[in-house]
């Protein structure tokens, strides 16, 4: 690991842990909605959602074993989110907005931290940005595939794009030598705001020209 | 690798090879039932079922190249199981019980050996237990995803839970310094018995409270 | 890496880059056909198709970070293929034959290069052949899984078998000490021809005896 890139600033760490819990909770809730699963399935999918993106990143940059297996806090928070979602799924469905906000915090923080960690392991700026996005969206993608949904990041809402912007700001500030708490928080906030604006106004990434999608909906549960 | 953890006791090795063959056979049979595949597909899915869990574990602990690519016995047994299943699928469907027993032997042995190998590579007890479970259930999960079924470990039968118990006993005995053939076989037998009791009495892990599953069945082929 | 295995001959490199572009284009077109995706989804699936097989191979042989993250040419070509497919999908559907030819070039080159790279990293001949096939078919398999199709390599056309033949010729010539440009091009051409003959005469790998496939078609979009 290169010295000088401090990717574990205390404030970021707090956001990262918050995001891990939120991803575990939200991932498990999505799993409960998408398929009839037992407790093992719901908690496993919550943990996969929370930890999967970072594990893919760590495998690809060579940070083995992945952080999720070394720092018990991530593990506990992801499992707690999944267990709470399992126990309280009927009530939590009413809390859609706070959960979306927590999820956006997770997405933003994961994208920024994922990018800095990839840079710290010597990757170039473009691959590091890509791995920042993967950190943010990878876990949800695995979860959706396991419950047989087309990953929502591929077809709906602005989800990958805010992560891409946050990751790009991060890589640019690291390369310019001005990365630090203000830059990191700035990147997190920009990502968070784009995501929230997308949710509020139901914005989507562009569709293929000419309406080439041939099926009404890619979802099972629509 | 830490010295002192002997994860390749001869008896365990024999069980491990038996389990690899059983997983290859059973994985390929499941694939034949789930989708119309050609020979390449059936054998590939048998091999993925038999070797996939160990490959994921080895990637995550940094044992590269994975054991499945270094020891030709695993490779040959997994491929043989898949080929036999392809050739004899019509007859093998009648042998459900012996195949379930062989599969449970594989699950039990994979969970115990996976846990000891993760500990030998320096992982903590909780991640090692998790990787033991992944060793046991990972291959079948990839297979189910590829043939577009929700992985059965997520929604049906006691499958992950016996693996979890076997892995936990293994980690506890390693940490207590009493791991050896009796402890390993004890963990295998406990896992095997819980699995078999689950099959016999059709036990399942708890469902989410309030029946939040909204679809009749997560399976295509129900 | 072992010295003496030159897996980046200039001609092969040109074919490899051609194949990367073709896989990006074809992968994205398949994604457009299979599901209603936005621009992020289409381009992401094109890139996954083009780069996924090589990334899996590199993770399994320990070439970290994967070549796709170190050589910007692969990255740019894969993304360009995906973007062109997104923009021109309505027109490109009419160019089925040239795209199939480009795709077969990609398959052939990926299989040969994947095998030589695995050998160069010290793997045995059989695992190296397998990883050559994975290099050729892995990206398309991930793409199909993400858009909820049973991977076409598992059930239709001669696709894995030409890759297997090309990879086996490669490993045999490397082991015999006669690998070089003629052997590499020979293996590429043999794989390409088998694939093209399969496409032309609609050949398939053998089906399980007795017609054990129980569903009319494993495809959503049939």
Short mmCIF file of C-alpha atoms in Angstrom, two decimals, chain B residues 4-222:
data_model
loop_
_atom_site.label_atom_id
_atom_site.label_comp_id
_atom_site.label_asym_id
_atom_site.label_seq_id
_atom_site.Cartn_x
_atom_site.Cartn_y
_atom_site.Cartn_z
CA UNK B 4 0.32 -27.22 13.37
CA UNK B 5 -3.13 -27.29 11.78
CA UNK B 6 -3.32 -30.58 9.96
CA UNK B 7 -6.24 -30.12 7.66
CA UNK B 8 -5.47 -33.08 5.45
CA UNK B 9 -5.90 -36.06 7.71
CA UNK B 10 -6.16 -39.20 5.56
CA UNK B 11 -9.69 -40.04 6.69
CA UNK B 12 -10.83 -36.49 5.99
CA UNK B 13 -9.14 -36.62 2.60
CA UNK B 14 -11.10 -39.75 1.71
CA UNK B 15 -14.34 -38.10 2.80
CA UNK B 16 -13.41 -34.95 0.89
CA UNK B 17 -12.83 -36.88 -2.33
CA UNK B 18 -16.10 -38.77 -1.79
CA UNK B 19 -17.89 -35.47 -1.29
CA UNK B 20 -16.34 -33.99 -4.42
CA UNK B 21 -17.62 -36.89 -6.51
CA UNK B 22 -21.06 -36.68 -4.86
CA UNK B 23 -21.29 -32.93 -5.43
CA UNK B 24 -20.29 -33.37 -9.08
CA UNK B 25 -22.93 -36.07 -9.55
CA UNK B 26 -25.69 -34.32 -7.64
CA UNK B 27 -24.90 -30.89 -9.08
CA UNK B 28 -25.09 -32.21 -12.61
CA UNK B 29 -28.35 -34.07 -11.91
CA UNK B 30 -29.90 -30.90 -10.52
CA UNK B 31 -28.77 -29.06 -13.62
CA UNK B 32 -30.35 -31.70 -15.89
CA UNK B 33 -33.64 -31.33 -14.02
CA UNK B 34 -33.63 -27.53 -13.98
CA UNK B 35 -32.91 -26.68 -17.58
CA UNK B 36 -32.37 -28.17 -21.00
CA UNK B 37 -28.59 -28.23 -21.24
CA UNK B 38 -26.11 -29.96 -23.49
CA UNK B 39 -23.25 -32.18 -22.35
CA UNK B 40 -20.92 -29.22 -21.88
CA UNK B 41 -23.48 -27.52 -19.67
CA UNK B 42 -24.24 -30.55 -17.52
CA UNK B 43 -20.61 -31.49 -16.90
CA UNK B 44 -19.61 -27.86 -16.35
CA UNK B 45 -22.35 -27.40 -13.75
CA UNK B 46 -21.35 -30.62 -12.00
CA UNK B 47 -17.76 -29.41 -11.78
CA UNK B 48 -18.83 -25.95 -10.64
CA UNK B 49 -20.98 -27.50 -7.89
CA UNK B 50 -18.13 -29.71 -6.72
CA UNK B 51 -15.28 -27.23 -6.95
CA UNK B 52 -16.91 -23.78 -6.74
CA UNK B 53 -17.13 -23.44 -2.97
CA UNK B 54 -13.49 -24.35 -2.45
CA UNK B 55 -12.39 -22.03 -5.25
CA UNK B 56 -14.21 -19.06 -3.68
CA UNK B 57 -12.66 -19.90 -0.31
CA UNK B 58 -9.16 -20.18 -1.79
CA UNK B 59 -9.49 -16.85 -3.63
CA UNK B 60 -10.63 -15.14 -0.42
CA UNK B 61 -7.87 -16.55 1.77
CA UNK B 62 -5.19 -16.08 -0.89
CA UNK B 63 -4.46 -19.73 -1.65
CA UNK B 64 -3.73 -19.20 -5.35
CA UNK B 65 -4.04 -21.09 -7.62
CA UNK B 66 -6.97 -22.79 -5.88
CA UNK B 67 -6.53 -26.39 -4.73
CA UNK B 68 -8.96 -27.56 -7.43
CA UNK B 69 -6.39 -26.47 -10.04
CA UNK B 70 -3.43 -28.07 -8.29
CA UNK B 71 -4.69 -31.49 -7.25
CA UNK B 72 -5.93 -33.45 -10.28
CA UNK B 73 -7.89 -35.87 -8.07
CA UNK B 74 -10.54 -33.25 -7.27
CA UNK B 75 -10.71 -32.28 -10.89
CA UNK B 76 -11.13 -35.86 -12.14
CA UNK B 77 -13.69 -36.81 -9.49
CA UNK B 78 -15.80 -33.70 -10.13
CA UNK B 79 -15.73 -34.27 -13.89
CA UNK B 80 -16.50 -37.99 -13.49
CA UNK B 81 -19.52 -37.21 -11.33
CA UNK B 82 -20.77 -34.79 -13.97
CA UNK B 83 -20.20 -37.22 -16.86
CA UNK B 84 -21.91 -40.11 -15.06
CA UNK B 85 -24.86 -37.86 -14.24
CA UNK B 86 -25.09 -36.81 -17.90
CA UNK B 87 -25.00 -40.37 -19.18
CA UNK B 88 -27.25 -41.97 -16.58
CA UNK B 89 -29.57 -39.15 -15.52
CA UNK B 90 -32.75 -41.17 -16.20
CA UNK B 91 -31.67 -43.96 -13.87
CA UNK B 92 -29.97 -41.85 -11.22
CA UNK B 93 -33.15 -39.96 -10.46
CA UNK B 94 -34.40 -43.14 -8.80
CA UNK B 95 -31.43 -43.20 -6.42
CA UNK B 96 -32.45 -40.06 -4.59
CA UNK B 97 -31.70 -41.28 -1.08
CA UNK B 98 -28.14 -42.56 -1.60
CA UNK B 99 -27.32 -39.38 -3.50
CA UNK B 100 -28.70 -37.24 -0.66
CA UNK B 101 -26.52 -39.17 1.78
CA UNK B 102 -23.40 -38.69 -0.36
CA UNK B 103 -24.25 -35.01 -0.74
CA UNK B 104 -24.55 -34.63 3.04
CA UNK B 105 -21.14 -36.28 3.44
CA UNK B 106 -19.74 -33.71 1.01
CA UNK B 107 -21.41 -30.80 2.78
CA UNK B 108 -20.09 -31.93 6.19
CA UNK B 109 -16.54 -32.58 5.06
CA UNK B 110 -16.31 -29.40 3.00
CA UNK B 111 -17.49 -27.30 5.96
CA UNK B 112 -14.93 -28.81 8.33
CA UNK B 113 -12.00 -28.75 5.90
CA UNK B 114 -12.90 -25.26 4.67
CA UNK B 115 -12.85 -23.93 8.22
CA UNK B 116 -9.49 -25.50 9.08
CA UNK B 117 -7.93 -24.23 5.86
CA UNK B 118 -9.14 -20.68 6.50
CA UNK B 119 -7.74 -20.84 10.06
CA UNK B 120 -4.46 -22.20 8.68
CA UNK B 121 -4.22 -19.13 6.45
CA UNK B 122 -4.52 -16.86 9.47
CA UNK B 123 -8.17 -15.84 9.39
CA UNK B 124 -10.07 -15.23 12.62
CA UNK B 125 -12.53 -17.79 13.98
CA UNK B 126 -15.73 -16.10 12.78
CA UNK B 127 -14.57 -15.48 9.19
CA UNK B 128 -13.13 -19.01 9.12
CA UNK B 129 -16.51 -20.47 10.12
CA UNK B 130 -18.18 -18.37 7.43
CA UNK B 131 -15.70 -19.61 4.84
CA UNK B 132 -16.30 -23.17 5.97
CA UNK B 133 -19.99 -22.68 5.21
CA UNK B 134 -19.12 -21.05 1.87
CA UNK B 135 -16.95 -24.06 1.01
CA UNK B 136 -19.96 -26.30 1.62
CA UNK B 137 -22.70 -24.27 -0.06
CA UNK B 138 -20.86 -22.03 -2.55
CA UNK B 139 -20.72 -24.43 -5.49
CA UNK B 140 -24.42 -25.26 -5.37
CA UNK B 141 -25.24 -21.56 -5.10
CA UNK B 142 -23.32 -20.73 -8.29
CA UNK B 143 -24.96 -23.67 -10.07
CA UNK B 144 -28.47 -22.61 -9.06
CA UNK B 145 -27.80 -19.04 -10.15
CA UNK B 146 -26.52 -20.18 -13.55
CA UNK B 147 -29.64 -22.27 -14.20
CA UNK B 148 -31.80 -19.41 -12.98
CA UNK B 149 -33.07 -20.89 -9.74
CA UNK B 150 -33.02 -19.03 -6.47
CA UNK B 151 -30.22 -20.86 -4.63
CA UNK B 152 -31.88 -23.57 -2.58
CA UNK B 153 -29.64 -22.77 0.40
CA UNK B 154 -31.46 -19.43 0.71
CA UNK B 155 -34.97 -20.76 1.03
CA UNK B 156 -35.34 -24.45 1.70
CA UNK B 157 -34.34 -27.21 4.07
CA UNK B 158 -31.70 -27.17 6.72
CA UNK B 159 -28.61 -26.87 4.57
CA UNK B 160 -26.52 -23.90 5.72
CA UNK B 161 -27.29 -24.46 9.39
CA UNK B 162 -25.69 -27.92 9.74
CA UNK B 163 -22.66 -26.58 7.86
CA UNK B 164 -22.54 -23.66 10.31
CA UNK B 165 -22.64 -25.99 13.31
CA UNK B 166 -19.94 -28.27 11.87
CA UNK B 167 -17.73 -25.29 11.05
CA UNK B 168 -18.23 -23.76 14.51
CA UNK B 169 -17.29 -27.01 16.26
CA UNK B 170 -14.19 -27.19 14.08
CA UNK B 171 -13.10 -23.63 14.84
CA UNK B 172 -13.76 -24.09 18.56
CA UNK B 173 -11.67 -27.27 18.75
CA UNK B 174 -8.82 -25.72 16.75
CA UNK B 175 -8.79 -22.69 19.05
CA UNK B 176 -8.96 -24.91 22.13
CA UNK B 177 -5.95 -26.82 20.82
CA UNK B 178 -7.79 -30.14 20.74
CA UNK B 179 -8.35 -30.41 16.99
CA UNK B 180 -7.39 -33.73 15.47
CA UNK B 181 -9.01 -36.71 13.85
CA UNK B 182 -11.60 -37.30 16.62
CA UNK B 183 -12.66 -33.63 16.70
CA UNK B 184 -12.79 -33.40 12.89
CA UNK B 185 -14.84 -36.58 12.57
CA UNK B 186 -17.08 -35.43 15.40
CA UNK B 187 -17.78 -32.15 13.59
CA UNK B 188 -18.43 -34.01 10.33
CA UNK B 189 -20.81 -36.43 12.04
CA UNK B 190 -22.76 -33.69 13.86
CA UNK B 191 -23.18 -31.73 10.62
CA UNK B 192 -24.18 -34.89 8.75
CA UNK B 193 -26.76 -35.90 11.36
CA UNK B 194 -28.40 -32.46 11.53
CA UNK B 195 -28.60 -32.43 7.75
CA UNK B 196 -30.09 -35.92 7.61
CA UNK B 197 -32.61 -35.15 10.38
CA UNK B 198 -33.60 -32.04 8.41
CA UNK B 199 -34.13 -34.12 5.26
CA UNK B 200 -36.04 -36.87 7.10
CA UNK B 201 -38.43 -34.55 8.91
CA UNK B 202 -38.51 -31.86 6.25
CA UNK B 203 -37.27 -29.19 8.64
CA UNK B 204 -36.60 -25.65 7.48
CA UNK B 205 -34.91 -22.57 8.87
CA UNK B 206 -37.35 -19.97 10.28
CA UNK B 207 -39.43 -17.95 7.82
CA UNK B 208 -39.83 -14.18 8.10
CA UNK B 209 -42.62 -13.34 10.56
CA UNK B 210 -45.99 -12.51 9.02
CA UNK B 211 -45.53 -14.46 5.82
CA UNK B 212 -43.85 -11.68 3.94
CA UNK B 213 -43.02 -13.95 1.02
CA UNK B 214 -45.35 -12.79 -1.71
CA UNK B 215 -44.91 -15.44 -4.34
CA UNK B 216 -46.11 -19.00 -4.21
CA UNK B 217 -42.75 -20.49 -4.88
CA UNK B 218 -39.36 -19.15 -5.78
CA UNK B 219 -38.67 -22.11 -8.04
CA UNK B 220 -39.11 -22.32 -11.76
CA UNK B 221 -39.60 -25.99 -11.76
CA UNK B 222 -41.98 -26.39 -8.83
#
